[in-house]
Tab-separated table of C-alpha atoms in Angstrom:
chain	number	residue	atom	x	y	z
A	315	UNK	CA	-0.896	-9.362	9.681
A	316	UNK	CA	-0.412	-9.271	6.325
A	317	UNK	CA	-0.787	-5.847	4.231
A	318	UNK	CA	-4.253	-7.069	3.154
A	319	UNK	CA	-5.314	-7.497	6.401
A	320	UNK	CA	-4.619	-4.229	7.866
A	321	UNK	CA	-5.791	-3.105	4.951
A	322	UNK	CA	-9.525	-5.358	5.349
A	323	UNK	CA	-8.419	-4.661	9.019
A	324	UNK	CA	-9.033	-0.490	8.957
A	325	UNK	CA	-12.387	-0.707	6.505
A	326	UNK	CA	-14.007	-2.123	8.391
A	327	UNK	CA	-13.076	-0.253	11.331
A	328	UNK	CA	-14.208	2.391	9.603
A	329	UNK	CA	-17.431	0.968	9.028
A	330	UNK	CA	-18.590	0.689	12.614
A	331	UNK	CA	-19.769	4.101	13.685
A	332	UNK	CA	-22.083	4.094	9.960
A	333	UNK	CA	-23.411	1.021	10.769
A	334	UNK	CA	-27.083	1.707	11.628
A	335	UNK	CA	-29.589	-1.428	11.962
A	336	UNK	CA	-30.190	-4.808	12.357
A	337	UNK	CA	-29.412	-5.098	9.074
A	338	UNK	CA	-26.886	-3.150	8.344
A	339	UNK	CA	-25.349	-5.036	11.560
A	340	UNK	CA	-25.655	-8.039	10.077
A	341	UNK	CA	-23.654	-7.789	7.856
A	342	UNK	CA	-20.909	-5.926	9.260
A	343	UNK	CA	-20.933	-9.031	11.014
A	344	UNK	CA	-20.852	-11.542	8.613
A	345	UNK	CA	-18.245	-9.454	6.757
A	346	UNK	CA	-16.122	-9.607	10.131
A	347	UNK	CA	-16.516	-13.346	9.840
A	348	UNK	CA	-15.983	-14.176	6.184
A	349	UNK	CA	-12.453	-12.081	6.303
A	350	UNK	CA	-11.470	-13.738	9.612
A	351	UNK	CA	-12.841	-17.060	9.775
A	352	UNK	CA	-12.277	-18.962	12.903
A	353	UNK	CA	-9.944	-16.247	14.491
A	354	UNK	CA	-13.607	-14.122	15.021
A	355	UNK	CA	-14.620	-16.169	18.219
A	356	UNK	CA	-16.798	-13.035	19.574
A	357	UNK	CA	-20.187	-13.816	20.612
A	358	UNK	CA	-22.669	-11.757	19.004
A	359	UNK	CA	-26.309	-10.090	20.662
A	360	UNK	CA	-26.897	-10.100	17.165
A	361	UNK	CA	-26.740	-14.324	16.776
A	362	UNK	CA	-29.252	-14.561	19.271
A	363	UNK	CA	-31.884	-11.141	18.831
A	364	UNK	CA	-31.536	-11.319	15.023
A	365	UNK	CA	-34.943	-9.700	14.623
A	366	UNK	CA	-35.961	-6.027	14.688
A	367	UNK	CA	-38.092	-6.509	17.435
A	368	UNK	CA	-35.546	-8.164	19.986
A	369	UNK	CA	-32.510	-5.963	18.403
A	370	UNK	CA	-32.248	-2.905	20.476
A	371	UNK	CA	-30.071	-0.220	20.471
A	372	UNK	CA	-28.677	-1.789	23.286
A	373	UNK	CA	-27.247	-4.495	21.849
A	374	UNK	CA	-26.432	-3.211	18.735
A	375	UNK	CA	-24.309	0.103	20.527
A	376	UNK	CA	-22.461	-3.380	22.620
A	377	UNK	CA	-22.231	-5.703	19.400
A	378	UNK	CA	-20.254	-1.971	18.054
A	379	UNK	CA	-17.691	-2.069	20.956
A	380	UNK	CA	-17.065	-6.222	20.369
A	381	UNK	CA	-16.248	-6.135	17.161
A	382	UNK	CA	-13.801	-3.209	17.333
A	383	UNK	CA	-12.394	-4.407	19.804
A	384	UNK	CA	-11.595	-7.252	18.522
A	385	UNK	CA	-9.742	-6.157	15.199
A	386	UNK	CA	-8.322	-3.662	17.457
A	387	UNK	CA	-6.513	-6.252	19.454
A	388	UNK	CA	-5.598	-7.397	15.852
A	389	UNK	CA	-3.630	-4.198	15.178
A	390	UNK	CA	-2.322	-4.013	18.808
A	391	UNK	CA	0.322	-7.106	18.177
A	392	UNK	CA	1.544	-6.174	15.278
A	393	UNK	CA	4.259	-3.549	15.933
A	394	UNK	CA	4.199	-1.818	12.358
A	395	UNK	CA	0.028	-2.047	12.108
A	396	UNK	CA	-0.798	1.369	13.179
A	397	UNK	CA	2.280	2.395	11.064
A	398	UNK	CA	0.463	0.458	8.059
A	399	UNK	CA	-2.227	2.444	9.044
A	400	UNK	CA	-1.124	5.817	8.919
A	401	UNK	CA	0.479	5.062	5.076
A	402	UNK	CA	-3.044	3.678	4.007
A	403	UNK	CA	-4.478	6.508	5.164
A	404	UNK	CA	-2.260	9.189	2.998
A	405	UNK	CA	-2.747	6.870	-0.021
A	406	UNK	CA	-6.680	7.636	0.272
A	407	UNK	CA	-5.861	11.429	0.640
A	408	UNK	CA	-3.850	11.396	-2.424
A	409	UNK	CA	-6.677	9.491	-4.324
A	410	UNK	CA	-8.538	12.232	-3.131
A	411	UNK	CA	-5.983	14.913	-4.144
A	412	UNK	CA	-5.072	13.846	-7.837
A	413	UNK	CA	-8.354	15.990	-9.240
A	414	UNK	CA	-6.844	19.386	-7.798
A	415	UNK	CA	-3.861	21.001	-8.620
A	416	UNK	CA	-3.474	22.408	-5.104
A	417	UNK	CA	-3.875	19.766	-2.960
A	418	UNK	CA	-1.543	17.500	-5.638
A	419	UNK	CA	1.526	19.975	-4.154
A	420	UNK	CA	0.373	19.852	-1.054
A	421	UNK	CA	0.272	16.287	-0.819
A	422	UNK	CA	4.193	15.876	-2.488
A	423	UNK	CA	5.445	18.106	0.330
A	424	UNK	CA	3.572	16.215	3.563
A	425	UNK	CA	4.352	12.966	2.084
A	426	UNK	CA	8.244	13.996	1.456
A	427	UNK	CA	7.882	15.577	4.386
A	428	UNK	CA	6.568	12.770	6.050
A	429	UNK	CA	8.448	9.949	4.414
A	430	UNK	CA	12.180	10.976	2.620
A	431	UNK	CA	13.947	9.575	6.003
A	432	UNK	CA	11.861	6.061	4.968
A	433	UNK	CA	11.486	6.281	1.321
A	434	UNK	CA	13.894	7.856	-1.519
A	435	UNK	CA	11.950	9.988	-3.586
A	436	UNK	CA	13.587	11.007	-7.375
A	437	UNK	CA	14.806	14.204	-7.806
A	438	UNK	CA	11.325	16.000	-9.433
A	439	UNK	CA	9.503	14.561	-6.117
A	440	UNK	CA	11.934	16.236	-3.965
A	441	UNK	CA	12.343	19.045	-5.934
A	442	UNK	CA	8.457	19.709	-5.799
A	443	UNK	CA	8.132	19.522	-2.079
A	444	UNK	CA	11.206	21.926	-1.159
A	445	UNK	CA	10.783	24.594	-3.823
A	446	UNK	CA	9.407	28.157	-2.223
A	447	UNK	CA	5.658	28.912	-2.959
A	448	UNK	CA	5.639	31.421	-5.675
A	449	UNK	CA	8.271	29.441	-8.124
A	450	UNK	CA	5.159	26.419	-7.827
A	451	UNK	CA	3.013	29.302	-8.981
A	452	UNK	CA	5.309	30.462	-12.119
A	453	UNK	CA	4.792	27.098	-13.434
A	454	UNK	CA	8.169	26.023	-13.252
A	455	UNK	CA	6.971	22.245	-12.260
A	456	UNK	CA	3.691	20.887	-13.192
A	457	UNK	CA	2.885	18.266	-10.561
A	458	UNK	CA	0.498	15.620	-12.346
A	459	UNK	CA	-1.378	12.908	-12.052
A	460	UNK	CA	0.976	10.474	-12.866
A	461	UNK	CA	3.347	11.837	-9.873
A	462	UNK	CA	1.087	11.234	-7.228
A	463	UNK	CA	-0.265	7.435	-7.890
A	464	UNK	CA	4.504	6.871	-8.520
A	465	UNK	CA	4.072	8.557	-4.762
A	466	UNK	CA	0.948	6.202	-4.216
A	467	UNK	CA	2.919	3.142	-5.467
A	468	UNK	CA	6.440	3.997	-3.232
A	469	UNK	CA	3.819	3.940	-0.669
A	470	UNK	CA	1.623	1.090	-0.747
A	471	UNK	CA	5.328	-0.780	-1.498
A	472	UNK	CA	6.908	0.931	1.644
A	473	UNK	CA	3.496	0.000	4.296
A	474	UNK	CA	3.394	-3.810	2.225
A	475	UNK	CA	7.056	-3.269	3.603
A	476	UNK	CA	6.446	-2.745	6.656
A	477	UNK	CA	3.428	-5.783	6.878
A	478	UNK	CA	5.656	-8.564	5.383
A	479	UNK	CA	6.437	-11.727	7.635
A	480	UNK	CA	9.836	-10.308	9.683
A	481	UNK	CA	12.740	-13.263	10.065
A	482	UNK	CA	12.604	-14.505	13.911
A	483	UNK	CA	15.727	-13.216	15.707
A	484	UNK	CA	15.595	-17.073	17.021
A	485	UNK	CA	17.334	-18.288	14.211
A	486	UNK	CA	19.478	-15.837	13.812
A	487	UNK	CA	18.151	-13.331	11.189
A	488	UNK	CA	19.108	-9.741	11.446
A	489	UNK	CA	15.833	-7.990	12.652
A	490	UNK	CA	14.198	-5.385	10.729
A	491	UNK	CA	11.855	-4.393	13.319
A	492	UNK	CA	14.894	-1.138	13.221
A	493	UNK	CA	14.410	-0.657	9.921
A	494	UNK	CA	15.494	3.431	9.040
A	495	UNK	CA	15.606	3.910	5.815
A	496	UNK	CA	13.847	2.138	2.576
A	497	UNK	CA	15.464	2.735	-0.785
A	498	UNK	CA	13.101	2.008	-3.741
A	499	UNK	CA	16.217	1.619	-5.868
A	500	UNK	CA	17.751	-1.203	-8.004
A	501	UNK	CA	19.907	-1.998	-4.350
A	502	UNK	CA	17.330	-1.317	-1.180
A	503	UNK	CA	18.935	-0.809	1.936
A	504	UNK	CA	17.331	-1.231	5.079
A	505	UNK	CA	20.041	-0.259	8.042
A	506	UNK	CA	19.359	-1.935	11.023
A	507	UNK	CA	22.086	-2.831	13.858
A	508	UNK	CA	23.556	-5.349	11.424
A	509	UNK	CA	23.012	-3.315	7.858
A	510	UNK	CA	21.396	-5.934	5.852
A	511	UNK	CA	20.494	-5.110	1.560
A	512	UNK	CA	17.857	-6.327	0.223
A	513	UNK	CA	18.645	-6.759	-3.907
A	514	UNK	CA	15.984	-5.575	-6.431
A	515	UNK	CA	14.657	-8.990	-6.148
A	516	UNK	CA	12.291	-7.263	-3.523
A	517	UNK	CA	11.082	-5.431	-5.931
A	518	UNK	CA	9.616	-7.738	-7.639
A	519	UNK	CA	8.451	-9.974	-4.582
A	520	UNK	CA	7.113	-6.578	-4.445
A	521	UNK	CA	5.134	-5.965	-7.837
A	522	UNK	CA	4.388	-10.143	-7.464
A	523	UNK	CA	1.992	-9.334	-4.405
A	524	UNK	CA	0.721	-6.105	-5.785
A	525	UNK	CA	-0.559	-8.073	-8.930
A	526	UNK	CA	-2.138	-10.913	-6.804
A	527	UNK	CA	-3.541	-8.170	-4.959
A	528	UNK	CA	-4.877	-6.256	-7.615
A	529	UNK	CA	-8.096	-7.965	-8.221
A	530	UNK	CA	-8.181	-8.091	-11.895
A	531	UNK	CA	-9.163	-10.319	-14.028
A	532	UNK	CA	-7.050	-14.029	-14.421
A	533	UNK	CA	-6.317	-12.752	-18.203
A	534	UNK	CA	-5.090	-9.206	-16.790
A	535	UNK	CA	-3.041	-10.846	-13.973
A	536	UNK	CA	-1.123	-12.989	-16.480
A	537	UNK	CA	-0.126	-10.717	-19.004
A	538	UNK	CA	0.939	-8.440	-15.991
A	539	UNK	CA	2.833	-11.833	-14.050
A	540	UNK	CA	4.607	-12.176	-18.360
A	541	UNK	CA	5.019	-9.118	-18.767
A	542	UNK	CA	6.955	-8.464	-15.182
A	543	UNK	CA	8.751	-11.550	-16.011
A	544	UNK	CA	10.675	-9.775	-19.477
A	545	UNK	CA	11.380	-6.891	-17.080
A	546	UNK	CA	13.071	-9.284	-14.745
A	547	UNK	CA	15.253	-11.106	-17.625
A	548	UNK	CA	16.383	-7.382	-18.636
A	549	UNK	CA	17.300	-6.688	-15.460
A	550	UNK	CA	19.406	-9.937	-15.172
A	551	UNK	CA	20.509	-9.091	-18.996
A	552	UNK	CA	24.210	-8.356	-19.421
A	553	UNK	CA	23.903	-5.788	-22.084
A	554	UNK	CA	24.440	-1.738	-21.987
A	555	UNK	CA	21.850	-0.186	-20.295
A	556	UNK	CA	21.080	0.834	-24.116
A	557	UNK	CA	19.845	-2.543	-25.412
A	558	UNK	CA	18.085	-3.190	-21.792
A	559	UNK	CA	16.143	0.068	-22.688
A	560	UNK	CA	14.647	-0.681	-26.339
A	561	UNK	CA	13.947	-3.517	-24.878
A	562	UNK	CA	11.796	-1.743	-22.043
A	563	UNK	CA	10.048	0.071	-24.149
A	564	UNK	CA	8.116	-2.427	-25.685
A	565	UNK	CA	6.815	-2.656	-22.373
A	566	UNK	CA	5.957	0.677	-21.994
A	567	UNK	CA	4.257	0.504	-24.934
A	568	UNK	CA	2.353	-2.078	-23.404
A	569	UNK	CA	1.297	-0.391	-20.309
A	570	UNK	CA	-0.001	2.922	-21.774
A	571	UNK	CA	-2.351	0.656	-22.964
A	572	UNK	CA	-3.817	-0.458	-20.146
A	573	UNK	CA	-4.498	2.502	-17.953
A	574	UNK	CA	-3.546	3.507	-14.520
A	575	UNK	CA	-3.449	0.138	-12.438
A	576	UNK	CA	-0.856	-1.602	-14.481
A	577	UNK	CA	1.129	0.871	-14.985
A	578	UNK	CA	1.269	1.999	-11.248
A	579	UNK	CA	2.342	-1.721	-10.427
A	580	UNK	CA	5.014	-2.081	-13.964
A	581	UNK	CA	6.572	1.323	-14.093
A	582	UNK	CA	8.241	2.075	-11.057
A	583	UNK	CA	9.495	-1.531	-11.849
A	584	UNK	CA	11.142	-0.867	-15.422
A	585	UNK	CA	12.254	2.243	-13.602
A	586	UNK	CA	14.599	0.065	-11.555
A	587	UNK	CA	15.210	-2.800	-14.594
A	588	UNK	CA	17.051	-0.679	-16.753
A	589	UNK	CA	19.088	0.982	-14.656
C-alpha cells in the first residue's frame, strides 16, 4: 500500500465507530467505495435496506463490521502498514502538541527514543531529547513549533519510505524489509544483509511525492516543483559550499513567505543541498 492509501485507510477506520444512522453510514460507504473502487466488493446491507424505516441498528452494526474487516484485511497484506499507522498516530500527536511548550518537549523525547535507531536526528533534537528536565527548566534549550514541524517532516519521510513499493527478490534486487536505519542526510543508508545505499535522489523523490500529496493549488504545486529543481541543481553543483549556500538563501527567502506547508517540504531538502 502507498503512504496515501494507508493514511486514508486509517482515517476511514477512525470514522466507523462514530458513524450513526442511515445518512452517515451512506456517506461512509460511499467514501470507501470512491477511494477503493473495484477493490471494494463487499456487499453491504445499506445497499438494499436504504431507508430510515428499513435500515435497522442490526444492519448498521453488520455493515460496520464488514467495512472494518475489509480495511483491516488490506492493511494486513502489507508488512509495514501498521508501522506506518503508528507513525501517523505519532504525527497527529505532534500536531496537537505544537501549541503547548511542555508537550513539545515531551514529544521530542518520545519521537527520539522511539525512532533514533531508524532516523538520524540533528544534534539539537538529540540534545533536547536527552537533556535532564532541570536543564530544560532553565530554558537552555527551546523547543519551537518549527522544530516539531521538522520532526514531523522526518516522520512523514520515513513513513513514505516504509510504504514505498519494494523491489522483488526474484529480480535479484536487495530487499529493504530488514532495514535497520534510515539516515535522512545526503547519503541515506539502509543497512540490510546486502548493505544498500540510497543517494540524495531519494530525498528529492520523497519531496516530490510530498508536493503531489499536499493538496495545494496547481500554481503552488508548480512553484514548489520549480524550487525543488533549483535545489537539485544546487546539490549537483561542483561549486564551493559557500557559493551553493548563497544560491540556497534565495530559496530560503521564498520559503519564509510561503508558510509552513511549503517550508516543511523543502527546508529539509534545502539543508541537504548545501552539504
